Coordinates of C-alpha atoms and ligand atoms in Angstrom, one line a residue:
M1447 CA -6.1 12.1 -15.9
D1448 CA -3.5 14.2 -14.2
F1449 CA 0.1 13.3 -14.6
D1450 CA 1.6 16.2 -12.8
P1451 CA 2.2 16.1 -9.1
T1452 CA 0.5 18.8 -7.0
P1453 CA 2.8 21.2 -5.2
E1454 CA 1.9 19.5 -1.9
E1455 CA 2.9 16.1 -3.3
V1456 CA 6.2 17.5 -4.5
A1457 CA 6.9 19.0 -1.0
L1458 CA 5.8 15.8 0.8
R1459 CA 7.9 13.5 -1.4
A1460 CA 11.0 15.6 -0.7
E1461 CA 10.3 15.5 3.0
A1462 CA 9.7 11.8 3.0
R1463 CA 12.7 11.1 0.9
A1464 CA 15.0 13.1 3.1
W1465 CA 13.8 11.3 6.2
L1466 CA 14.1 7.9 4.5
E1467 CA 17.6 8.7 3.3
A1468 CA 18.6 9.6 6.9
N1469 CA 17.1 6.4 8.4
A1470 CA 17.3 3.6 5.9
E1471 CA 19.4 2.1 3.2
P1472 CA 18.3 2.4 -0.5
Y1473 CA 16.8 -0.6 -2.2
D1474 CA 18.7 -1.9 -5.2
A1475 CA 15.9 -2.3 -7.8
T1476 CA 18.1 -4.3 -10.2
A1477 CA 20.0 -6.7 -7.9
L1478 CA 18.4 -10.1 -7.9
E1479 CA 19.1 -10.8 -4.2
T1480 CA 16.8 -7.9 -3.2
T1481 CA 13.5 -9.2 -4.7
R1482 CA 11.1 -9.2 -1.8
T1483 CA 9.9 -12.7 -1.1
Y1484 CA 9.2 -12.1 2.6
R1485 CA 8.8 -15.9 2.9
A1486 CA 10.6 -17.1 5.9
H1487 CA 11.2 -20.9 5.8
T1488 CA 12.2 -21.4 9.4
E1489 CA 11.0 -20.1 12.8
E1490 CA 14.3 -18.2 13.2
D1491 CA 13.8 -16.5 9.8
D1492 CA 10.2 -15.6 10.9
E1493 CA 11.5 -14.1 14.2
A1494 CA 14.3 -12.2 12.5
M1495 CA 11.8 -10.8 10.0
L1496 CA 9.4 -9.8 12.7
A1497 CA 12.0 -8.1 14.8
S1498 CA 13.3 -6.1 11.9
A1499 CA 9.8 -5.1 10.8
R1500 CA 9.0 -4.1 14.4
E1501 CA 12.1 -2.0 14.7
W1502 CA 11.3 -0.2 11.5
A1503 CA 7.7 0.4 12.6
R1504 CA 9.0 2.1 15.8
T1505 CA 11.4 4.3 13.9
K1506 CA 8.5 5.4 11.6
A1507 CA 6.1 5.9 14.6
A1508 CA 8.5 8.2 16.3
A1509 CA 8.5 10.4 13.2
R1510 CA 4.7 10.1 12.6
W1511 CA 5.3 8.2 9.4
A1512 CA 3.7 4.9 10.6
A1513 CA 0.2 5.8 9.5
P1514 CA 0.4 9.2 7.8
S1515 CA -3.4 9.3 6.9
W1516 CA -4.5 8.9 10.6
P1517 CA -5.6 12.0 12.4
E1518 CA -2.7 13.9 14.2
E1519 CA -4.2 13.2 17.7
Y1520 CA -3.7 9.5 17.1
G1521 CA -0.1 9.8 15.9
G1522 CA -0.7 10.4 12.2
R1523 CA -0.3 13.4 9.9
A1524 CA -3.9 13.8 8.7
L1525 CA -2.8 13.3 5.1
T1526 CA -5.2 12.6 2.3
P1527 CA -5.0 9.0 1.0
Q1528 CA -3.3 10.4 -2.1
L1529 CA -0.6 12.1 -0.1
A1530 CA -0.2 9.2 2.3
S1531 CA 0.5 6.9 -0.6
V1532 CA 3.4 9.1 -1.6
F1533 CA 5.2 8.0 1.6
G1534 CA 4.5 4.3 0.7
E1535 CA 5.9 4.8 -2.8
E1536 CA 9.1 6.3 -1.5
E1537 CA 9.4 3.7 1.3
A1538 CA 9.2 1.0 -1.3
T1539 CA 12.5 2.3 -2.8
F1540 CA 14.3 1.6 0.5
D1541 CA 15.6 -1.7 2.0
V1542 CA 13.0 -2.1 4.8
I1543 CA 10.2 -4.4 5.7
G1544 CA 7.5 -1.7 5.6
R1545 CA 4.2 -3.5 5.2
M1546 CA 4.3 -6.4 7.7
F1547 CA 1.8 -4.8 10.1
M1548 CA -0.4 -3.2 7.4
V1549 CA -3.5 -5.1 8.8
G1550 CA -3.2 -2.8 11.8
T1551 CA -2.1 0.5 10.2
E1552 CA -4.0 0.3 6.9
M1553 CA -7.1 -1.8 7.7
V1554 CA -7.9 -1.9 11.4
G1555 CA -6.8 1.7 12.2
P1556 CA -9.1 3.4 9.6
T1557 CA -11.9 1.0 10.6
V1558 CA -11.6 1.8 14.3
I1559 CA -11.3 5.6 13.5
Q1560 CA -14.6 5.3 11.5
W1561 CA -16.6 2.9 13.7
G1562 CA -15.0 2.9 17.2
T1563 CA -16.0 4.9 20.3
D1564 CA -13.5 7.5 21.7
E1565 CA -12.6 5.0 24.5
Q1566 CA -11.8 2.3 21.8
R1567 CA -9.8 4.7 19.7
D1568 CA -7.7 5.6 22.8
R1569 CA -7.3 2.0 23.7
W1570 CA -6.5 0.4 20.4
L1571 CA -4.9 2.9 18.0
E1572 CA -1.6 4.0 19.6
P1573 CA -0.2 0.5 20.2
I1574 CA -0.7 -0.3 16.5
L1575 CA 1.8 2.4 15.4
N1576 CA 4.7 1.0 17.5
A1577 CA 3.7 -2.6 16.6
D1578 CA 3.2 -3.2 20.3
D1579 CA -0.2 -4.6 19.2
V1580 CA -0.3 -6.7 16.1
W1581 CA -3.7 -7.4 14.6
C1582 CA -5.3 -10.0 12.5
Q1583 CA -8.5 -10.3 10.5
L1584 CA -10.8 -13.2 11.7
F1585 CA -13.2 -13.1 8.8
S1586 CA -13.0 -16.2 6.5
E1587 CA -14.3 -19.6 7.6
P1588 CA -14.1 -23.1 6.0
G1589 CA -17.7 -22.5 4.7
A1590 CA -17.5 -18.7 4.1
G1591 CA -14.9 -17.0 1.9
S1592 CA -16.2 -15.3 -1.2
D1593 CA -19.6 -15.7 0.4
L1594 CA -18.3 -14.1 3.7
A1595 CA -21.8 -13.1 4.9
G1596 CA -22.6 -16.8 5.1
L1597 CA -20.3 -17.1 8.1
S1598 CA -21.5 -19.3 11.0
T1599 CA -19.2 -18.5 14.0
R1600 CA -21.7 -17.7 16.8
A1601 CA -21.5 -15.1 19.5
V1602 CA -24.1 -15.3 22.2
R1603 CA -24.7 -12.6 24.8
D1604 CA -24.2 -13.6 28.5
G1605 CA -24.5 -10.5 30.6
D1606 CA -21.6 -8.1 29.8
E1607 CA -19.9 -10.7 27.7
W1608 CA -20.1 -12.4 24.3
V1609 CA -19.5 -16.2 24.3
V1610 CA -17.9 -17.1 21.0
N1611 CA -17.8 -20.5 19.3
G1612 CA -16.6 -21.4 15.8
Q1613 CA -13.7 -21.7 13.4
K1614 CA -11.8 -19.2 11.2
V1615 CA -9.3 -20.1 8.5
W1616 CA -6.6 -18.4 6.4
T1617 CA -6.1 -15.9 9.2
S1618 CA -2.8 -14.1 8.2
A1619 CA -0.5 -13.3 11.1
A1620 CA -2.6 -15.0 13.8
H1621 CA 0.5 -16.9 14.9
Y1622 CA 2.1 -13.7 16.1
A1623 CA -0.9 -11.3 16.4
N1624 CA -2.2 -10.4 19.9
R1625 CA -5.5 -8.9 18.7
G1626 CA -8.1 -9.8 16.1
I1627 CA -11.2 -8.3 14.6
L1628 CA -13.7 -11.2 14.5
L1629 CA -17.0 -11.4 12.6
A1630 CA -19.6 -13.4 14.4
R1631 CA -23.2 -14.2 13.9
T1632 CA -25.2 -12.7 16.7
D1633 CA -28.7 -13.1 15.2
V1634 CA -29.9 -16.0 13.1
D1635 CA -33.5 -14.7 12.7
V1636 CA -32.6 -12.0 10.3
P1637 CA -31.1 -12.2 6.7
K1638 CA -27.5 -13.1 6.7
H1639 CA -26.0 -9.6 6.1
K1640 CA -27.9 -8.2 9.1
G1641 CA -27.2 -10.6 11.9
I1642 CA -23.4 -10.2 12.0
T1643 CA -21.4 -8.2 14.7
A1644 CA -17.7 -7.2 14.7
I1645 CA -16.0 -8.0 18.0
V1646 CA -12.3 -7.5 19.0
V1647 CA -10.7 -10.6 20.5
D1648 CA -7.5 -11.0 22.5
M1649 CA -5.6 -13.8 20.7
G1650 CA -3.9 -15.0 23.9
Q1651 CA -7.0 -15.6 25.9
P1652 CA -8.4 -19.0 26.9
G1653 CA -10.4 -20.8 24.2
V1654 CA -8.5 -19.3 21.3
E1655 CA -6.4 -21.9 19.6
V1656 CA -4.2 -21.0 16.6
R1657 CA -2.9 -23.7 14.3
P1658 CA -0.4 -22.5 11.7
I1659 CA -0.8 -23.7 8.1
R1660 CA 2.5 -24.6 6.3
Q1661 CA 2.2 -23.6 2.7
I1662 CA 3.5 -25.2 -0.5
D1663 CA 6.6 -22.8 -0.5
G1664 CA 7.5 -23.9 3.1
A1665 CA 6.5 -20.7 4.7
I1666 CA 3.8 -20.0 7.3
H1667 CA 1.7 -17.0 6.5
F1668 CA -1.7 -17.9 7.7
N1669 CA -3.6 -20.1 10.3
E1670 CA -6.6 -21.9 11.3
V1671 CA -8.2 -20.4 14.5
F1672 CA -10.5 -22.4 16.7
L1673 CA -12.7 -20.5 19.1
T1674 CA -14.2 -22.5 22.0
D1675 CA -16.4 -20.7 24.6
V1676 CA -14.2 -17.6 24.2
R1677 CA -15.5 -14.8 26.6
V1678 CA -15.2 -11.3 25.3
P1679 CA -16.4 -8.1 27.0
V1680 CA -19.3 -6.5 25.2
A1681 CA -17.3 -3.3 25.4
N1682 CA -15.1 -4.8 22.6
T1683 CA -17.9 -4.7 20.1
L1684 CA -16.8 -2.5 17.2
G1685 CA -19.8 -0.6 15.7
P1686 CA -23.4 -1.3 16.7
E1687 CA -24.6 -4.9 17.3
G1688 CA -25.8 -6.3 14.0
M1689 CA -23.8 -3.8 12.0
G1690 CA -20.8 -6.1 11.5
W1691 CA -21.4 -6.3 7.7
P1692 CA -20.9 -2.5 7.1
V1693 CA -17.9 -2.6 9.5
A1694 CA -16.4 -5.5 7.4
L1695 CA -17.0 -3.6 4.2
T1696 CA -15.1 -0.7 5.6
M1697 CA -12.2 -2.9 6.5
L1698 CA -12.3 -4.8 3.1
G1699 CA -12.4 -1.5 1.2
H1700 CA -9.2 -0.5 3.0
E1701 CA -7.7 -3.9 2.3
R1702 CA -8.4 -3.7 -1.4
A1703 CA -7.0 -0.2 -1.5
S1704 CA -3.7 -1.4 0.1
I1705 CA -3.2 -4.5 -2.1
G1706 CA -0.5 -3.7 -4.7
G1707 CA 1.4 -1.1 -2.8
G1708 CA 5.1 -1.8 -2.5
G1709 CA 5.8 -4.4 -5.3
M1710 CA 7.6 -7.7 -4.6
Y1711 CA 10.0 -7.1 -7.5
T1712 CA 10.7 -4.7 -10.4
F1713 CA 10.6 -5.2 -14.2
E1714 CA 14.3 -4.5 -14.2
Q1715 CA 14.9 -7.5 -11.9
V1716 CA 13.1 -9.9 -14.2
V1717 CA 15.2 -8.6 -17.2
Q1718 CA 18.3 -9.0 -15.1
L1719 CA 17.3 -12.6 -14.3
A1720 CA 16.8 -13.3 -18.1
Q1721 CA 20.3 -11.8 -18.7
E1722 CA 22.0 -13.8 -16.0
C1723 CA 20.3 -17.0 -17.1
G1724 CA 21.3 -16.4 -20.8
R1725 CA 17.7 -16.3 -21.9
V1726 CA 17.5 -12.7 -23.1
D1727 CA 18.0 -13.6 -26.8
D1728 CA 15.2 -16.2 -26.7
P1729 CA 12.4 -14.7 -28.9
V1730 CA 9.6 -16.2 -26.8
I1731 CA 11.1 -15.0 -23.5
R1732 CA 11.6 -11.5 -25.1
Q1733 CA 8.0 -11.5 -26.1
R1734 CA 6.8 -12.4 -22.6
L1735 CA 9.1 -9.7 -21.1
V1736 CA 7.4 -7.1 -23.3
D1737 CA 4.1 -8.4 -22.2
L1738 CA 5.2 -8.1 -18.5
Y1739 CA 6.5 -4.6 -19.2
E1740 CA 3.1 -3.6 -20.7
H1741 CA 1.5 -4.9 -17.5
F1742 CA 3.8 -2.8 -15.3
E1743 CA 2.9 0.2 -17.4
L1744 CA -0.8 -0.4 -17.3
L1745 CA -0.6 -0.5 -13.6
R1746 CA 1.4 2.7 -13.5
F1747 CA -1.2 4.5 -15.7
I1748 CA -4.3 3.2 -13.8
G1749 CA -2.4 4.3 -10.7
Y1750 CA -2.6 7.9 -12.1
R1751 CA -6.3 7.5 -12.6
V1752 CA -6.8 6.4 -9.0
K1753 CA -4.6 9.3 -7.8
T1754 CA -6.5 11.8 -9.9
A1755 CA -9.8 10.6 -8.5
L1756 CA -8.4 10.8 -4.9
A1757 CA -7.0 14.3 -5.5
K1758 CA -10.4 15.5 -6.6
G1759 CA -11.9 14.1 -3.4
E1760 CA -13.6 11.2 -5.2
M1761 CA -13.6 7.5 -4.3
P1762 CA -12.0 5.6 -7.1
G1763 CA -14.5 2.8 -7.9
G1764 CA -14.0 1.1 -11.2
E1765 CA -10.3 2.0 -11.3
A1766 CA -9.6 0.4 -7.9
S1767 CA -11.4 -2.8 -9.0
V1768 CA -9.5 -3.0 -12.3
M1769 CA -6.2 -2.2 -10.4
K1770 CA -6.7 -5.1 -8.0
L1771 CA -7.2 -7.5 -11.0
L1772 CA -4.2 -6.1 -12.8
V1773 CA -2.0 -6.6 -9.7
S1774 CA -3.1 -10.3 -9.7
E1775 CA -2.4 -10.7 -13.4
L1776 CA 1.0 -9.1 -12.9
Y1777 CA 2.0 -11.6 -10.3
E1778 CA 0.6 -14.4 -12.3
R1779 CA 2.5 -13.5 -15.5
G1780 CA 5.7 -12.5 -13.6
G1781 CA 5.8 -15.7 -11.6
D1782 CA 5.2 -17.9 -14.6
L1783 CA 7.9 -16.1 -16.6
M1784 CA 10.5 -16.4 -13.8
V1785 CA 10.3 -20.2 -13.7
E1786 CA 10.2 -20.3 -17.5
I1787 CA 13.5 -18.3 -17.5
L1788 CA 15.1 -20.6 -14.9
G1789 CA 14.3 -23.6 -17.1
A1790 CA 14.8 -26.9 -15.3
G1791 CA 16.1 -25.1 -12.2
G1792 CA 12.6 -23.6 -11.9
M1793 CA 11.4 -27.0 -10.7
L1794 CA 13.5 -26.9 -7.6
T1795 CA 12.8 -25.0 -4.3
H1796 CA 14.7 -23.4 -1.4
E1797 CA 18.4 -23.8 -1.3
D1798 CA 18.4 -26.5 -4.0
A1799 CA 17.0 -24.0 -6.5
P1800 CA 18.9 -21.2 -8.3
Y1801 CA 19.1 -18.0 -6.3
G1802 CA 18.2 -19.8 -3.1
G1803 CA 14.7 -20.5 -4.4
R1804 CA 13.5 -16.8 -4.3
F1805 CA 12.0 -17.0 -7.8
T1806 CA 10.2 -20.3 -7.3
D1807 CA 8.9 -18.7 -4.1
L1808 CA 7.6 -15.8 -6.1
F1809 CA 6.1 -18.2 -8.6
M1810 CA 4.2 -20.1 -5.9
G1811 CA 3.3 -16.8 -4.1
Q1812 CA 1.3 -15.6 -7.1
W1813 CA -1.8 -17.1 -5.7
A1814 CA -1.8 -14.9 -2.6
P1815 CA -2.9 -11.7 -4.5
R1816 CA -5.1 -13.8 -6.8
I1817 CA -7.2 -15.1 -3.9
G1818 CA -6.6 -12.8 -0.9
G1819 CA -8.8 -9.7 -0.5
G1820 CA -11.4 -11.3 -2.9
T1821 CA -10.6 -13.7 -5.7
D1822 CA -10.0 -12.7 -9.3
Q1823 CA -13.3 -14.3 -10.3
V1824 CA -15.3 -12.3 -7.7
Q1825 CA -13.4 -9.2 -8.7
R1826 CA -14.6 -9.8 -12.3
N1827 CA -18.2 -10.1 -11.0
V1828 CA -17.8 -6.7 -9.2
I1829 CA -16.4 -5.1 -12.4
G1830 CA -19.2 -6.7 -14.5
E1831 CA -22.0 -5.5 -12.2
R1832 CA -20.7 -2.2 -10.8
V1833 CA -18.5 -0.9 -13.6
L1834 CA -20.0 -2.3 -16.7
G1835 CA -23.6 -2.3 -15.4
L1836 CA -24.3 -6.0 -16.3
P1837 CA -27.1 -7.8 -14.5
G1838 CA -26.1 -9.3 -11.1
D1839 CA -26.2 -13.0 -10.1
L1840 CA -29.6 -14.3 -9.1
R1841 CA -29.6 -14.3 -5.3
A1842 CA -32.2 -16.1 -3.3
D1843 CA -30.4 -15.8 0.0
K1844 CA -30.7 -12.0 0.6
T1845 CA -34.1 -11.9 2.2
L1846 CA -34.6 -15.2 4.1
P1847 CA -33.6 -15.4 7.8
F1848 CA -30.1 -17.0 8.1
K1849 CA -31.5 -19.9 10.1
D1850 CA -33.7 -20.9 7.1
L1851 CA -30.9 -20.9 4.5
P1852 CA -29.8 -24.3 3.2
K1853 CA -26.3 -25.1 4.5
S1854 CA -23.8 -27.7 3.6
Ligands
LIG2440 C1 -2.6 -14.8 1.1 C2 -4.0 -14.8 1.7 C3 -4.2 -14.2 2.9 C4 -5.5 -14.2 3.5 N1 -5.6 -13.6 4.7 C5 -6.8 -13.7 5.3 C6 -7.0 -13.1 6.6 O1 -6.1 -12.5 7.2 N2 -8.2 -13.1 7.2 C7 -9.3 -13.7 6.6 O2 -10.4 -13.7 7.1 N3 -9.2 -14.3 5.3 C8 -8.0 -14.3 4.7 N4 -7.8 -14.9 3.5 C9 -8.9 -15.7 2.9 C10 -9.5 -15.1 1.7 O3 -10.2 -13.9 2.0 C11 -10.4 -16.1 1.0 O4 -9.5 -17.2 0.6 C12 -11.1 -15.6 -0.2 O5 -12.1 -14.7 0.2 C13 -11.7 -16.8 -1.0 O6 -12.5 -17.6 -0.2 P1 -12.3 -19.2 -0.2 O7 -10.9 -19.5 0.0 O8 -13.3 -19.7 0.8 O9 -12.8 -19.7 -1.6 P2 -14.3 -19.9 -2.2 O10 -15.1 -18.7 -1.9 O11 -14.8 -21.2 -1.7 O12 -14.0 -19.9 -3.7 C14 -13.6 -21.1 -4.4 C15 -13.5 -20.8 -5.9 O13 -14.9 -20.4 -6.4 C16 -14.9 -19.1 -7.0 N5 -16.1 -18.4 -6.7 C17 -16.7 -18.3 -5.5 N6 -17.8 -17.6 -5.6 C18 -17.9 -17.2 -6.9 C19 -18.9 -16.4 -7.6 N7 -19.9 -15.8 -7.0 N8 -18.6 -16.2 -8.9 C20 -17.6 -16.7 -9.5 N9 -16.6 -17.5 -8.9 C21 -16.8 -17.7 -7.6 C22 -13.7 -18.4 -6.4 O14 -13.2 -17.4 -7.3 C23 -12.7 -19.5 -6.2 O15 -12.0 -19.8 -7.5 C24 -6.5 -14.9 2.9 C25 -6.3 -15.6 1.6 C26 -5.0 -15.5 1.1 C27 -4.8 -16.2 -0.2

């Protein structure tokens, strides 16, 4: 494991920091009002957050910081993933909404760069940088989440068009996105992983109906999306027909790699909360604070392992899976501890609650990283099978044609 930054990293960090200092205000990592909940409770809050995030995206795009790992010809800096993450680390120490459009910059962009045609790269990449195009990921369905390859939204070819019918759910950002990468079944006569195609859909077109889902914390983060006879040009197929599964794996790999960047709060803020609430002398709270500190440190050190692998040009496998699980556990422990510190006030929400409800929001928000991008349980299966070499689940559904699989 390498703790020392490379000379390139030192130089890039200095350049990024100087640019950020000239363009943004520093983030106070101890003040309680600056924990990042990003959970707007009203439509006006939502719009204000979106406008602020878009303005920041444009500022970054003008200086080529919006997607530093993309090739230079598409507005990036051709940085290695390791060096690109340096900018993210520095950005997290400034008071900006830096990750609102990460589906486009960190997931769709790299997937289009890998799988798209030249014409598609020219058409789709540049508007992502300025947040002129906002993307969403139309993968999960009511009957296909962890078992994503079991999806049943159909796309049937009609001349130069696909005709799409089906339903997606938990689609983050679909209520303000104008484009989506959709996974649809295009062949039911082959095993489930083989008959899927990735298709890019305009969210504003006829037949696409977006129904926002209001969450327990009052915010709207994701949506149901109903697709009825949606006509999409075949030219919008990303990757070859029937190769939607490898395209999806590319995108999900980038999603997992991006989860955990730019934390919602710091350890210092939780200590500050305990101090302000007069709980810092409570031995049980102190013990749990230490436990949380250990978790922050574990994440920091596993981060070094991931970086070391990337610096050597290797793909971090086991480290990345363990890191995703540790991020989940951090938000679980941190959220539980915050409401414990608040005492009875932890039962209230929004403006009725202490600190305007930002800590109860963080408590309720812990399930997002624990489920999104693959649940903790599925992540444990991955670690068991691919890292520890344990035998995999018995799977009877890998070889049969999709149409012959039992469905609920
Ligand atoms: C904040 C957030 C944002 C999201 N954004 C998007 C998005 O933009 N686009 C999108 O397409 N989806 C999105 N999702 C959906 C997400 O990918 C799914 O919720 C996730 O894959 C789990 O699927 P599911 O909800 O259908 O649960 P299920 O797969 O039905 O799982 C239910 C329970 O069973 C467990 N389980 C399932 N299979 C196994 C197994 N083999 N072994 C052990 N336990 C198992 C799970 O861990 C879970 O506890 C988002 C989810 C969240 C929370």
